[in-house]
Amino acid sequence: MPEWPELENFQSEFRAFVAERDWAQFHTPKNLAMALAGEVGELLEHFQWLTGEQSAELSPEQFEEVAHEIADVQIYLAALADRLGLEIGPAVARKMALNAAKYPADQARGSAAKYTAYQSVGSPTGESRPKKP
């Protein structure tokens, strides 16, 4: 799995941004998680009443607004990770490796089934032959 150095660089830049403004005093894990949830809610508002087709065909103005909300979500994720001492890049790489094991490409391709559909009956880890969804 790749490391994701661009995420690590972003996290480092964000630390400097916060330090320049003396905002670390406000960045408790609770406050950051709540702010993150608020930003995710703002992102969802842009899609709330759209059809699936409409959500894939945003106007340039809608696209820019969504881009700003996604950036806000990323900013708060980086702040929360930093406050907890978590390096985002390695965490993403570890999680992607877990996802690859949960969703074998040869079985999950084209399926929206939950990962438990690919585990063997009686095996919590799916180590033996997985059942088909």
XYZ file of C-alpha atoms in Angstrom:
133
model
C 0.000 0.000 0.000
C 1.242 3.541 -0.757
C 2.079 5.855 2.087
C 0.082 9.061 1.198
C 2.778 11.714 1.761
C 0.511 14.511 0.514
C -1.715 13.945 3.559
C 1.276 14.121 5.877
C 2.400 17.374 4.236
C -1.053 18.855 4.653
C -1.124 17.890 8.314
C 2.238 19.581 8.882
C 1.070 22.749 7.122
C -2.066 22.802 9.223
C -0.044 22.568 12.449
C 1.809 25.728 11.427
C -1.462 27.484 10.531
C -2.910 26.721 13.977
C 0.284 27.702 15.805
C 0.439 31.084 14.049
C -3.043 31.864 15.355
C -2.680 30.314 18.840
C -5.743 28.157 18.249
C -4.417 24.940 19.782
C -5.992 25.953 23.096
C -9.437 25.509 21.516
C -8.665 22.265 19.715
C -9.781 19.589 22.150
C -10.680 16.259 20.551
C -14.328 16.804 21.532
C -14.494 20.288 19.999
C -12.769 19.188 16.825
C -14.998 16.123 16.408
C -18.082 18.286 16.884
C -16.809 20.856 14.379
C -16.083 18.032 11.933
C -19.636 16.714 12.283
C -20.974 20.214 11.629
C -18.917 20.552 8.460
C -20.051 17.133 7.226
C -23.624 18.308 7.805
C -22.946 21.421 5.723
C -21.564 19.213 2.949
C -24.649 16.996 3.052
C -26.946 20.005 2.724
C -25.678 20.500 -0.828
C -26.941 17.036 -1.806
C -29.927 16.579 0.489
C -32.777 16.945 -2.000
C -30.953 16.134 -5.219
C -31.466 12.965 -7.183
C -28.469 10.704 -7.692
C -28.168 12.045 -11.223
C -28.357 15.693 -10.123
C -25.719 15.102 -7.452
C -23.302 13.924 -10.149
C -23.958 16.948 -12.391
C -23.289 19.978 -10.185
C -23.182 23.458 -11.655
C -19.823 25.251 -11.430
C -21.176 27.293 -8.502
C -22.430 24.192 -6.680
C -19.155 22.423 -7.369
C -17.169 25.278 -5.816
C -19.409 25.338 -2.732
C -19.024 21.569 -2.329
C -15.257 21.903 -2.776
C -15.165 24.421 0.081
C -17.130 22.091 2.354
C -14.908 19.137 1.500
C -11.894 21.300 2.318
C -13.458 22.223 5.669
C -14.016 18.531 6.421
C -10.382 17.760 5.545
C -9.166 20.645 7.703
C -11.060 19.432 10.761
C -9.975 15.829 10.131
C -6.360 16.969 10.048
C -6.832 19.039 13.194
C -8.422 16.137 15.064
C -5.754 13.698 13.913
C -3.022 16.128 14.908
C -4.544 16.716 18.340
C -4.657 12.951 18.900
C -1.092 12.484 17.648
C -2.252 10.477 14.638
C -0.357 10.709 11.359
C -3.013 10.575 8.662
C -0.912 9.044 5.866
C 0.112 5.876 7.703
C -3.398 5.549 9.195
C -4.947 5.718 5.710
C -2.458 3.169 4.383
C -3.251 0.770 7.251
C -7.000 1.170 6.743
C -6.722 0.639 2.979
C -4.831 -2.603 3.643
C -7.620 -3.728 5.989
C -10.257 -2.789 3.394
C -8.400 -4.729 0.701
C -8.504 -7.806 2.939
C -12.198 -7.311 3.769
C -13.217 -6.744 0.156
C -11.219 -9.084 -2.114
C -11.357 -7.566 -5.597
C -12.162 -10.875 -7.244
C -15.289 -11.232 -5.073
C -16.357 -7.658 -4.335
C -16.098 -6.287 -7.881
C -19.446 -4.779 -8.864
C -21.090 -5.580 -5.518
C -22.305 -3.207 -2.807
C -22.494 -6.009 -0.228
C -21.094 -5.483 3.263
C -17.714 -7.066 3.961
C -19.341 -9.813 6.046
C -20.741 -11.237 2.806
C -17.194 -12.160 1.793
C -16.286 -13.947 5.018
C -16.517 -17.673 5.497
C -19.358 -19.067 7.520
C -18.110 -19.510 11.087
C -14.902 -17.517 10.557
C -14.869 -13.971 11.953
C -11.794 -13.113 9.890
C -12.788 -14.803 6.661
C -9.479 -16.677 6.537
C -10.856 -19.696 4.713
C -12.775 -19.670 1.456
C -15.270 -16.765 1.489
C -18.897 -17.316 0.611
C -20.342 -15.513 -2.397
C -22.773 -12.640 -1.717
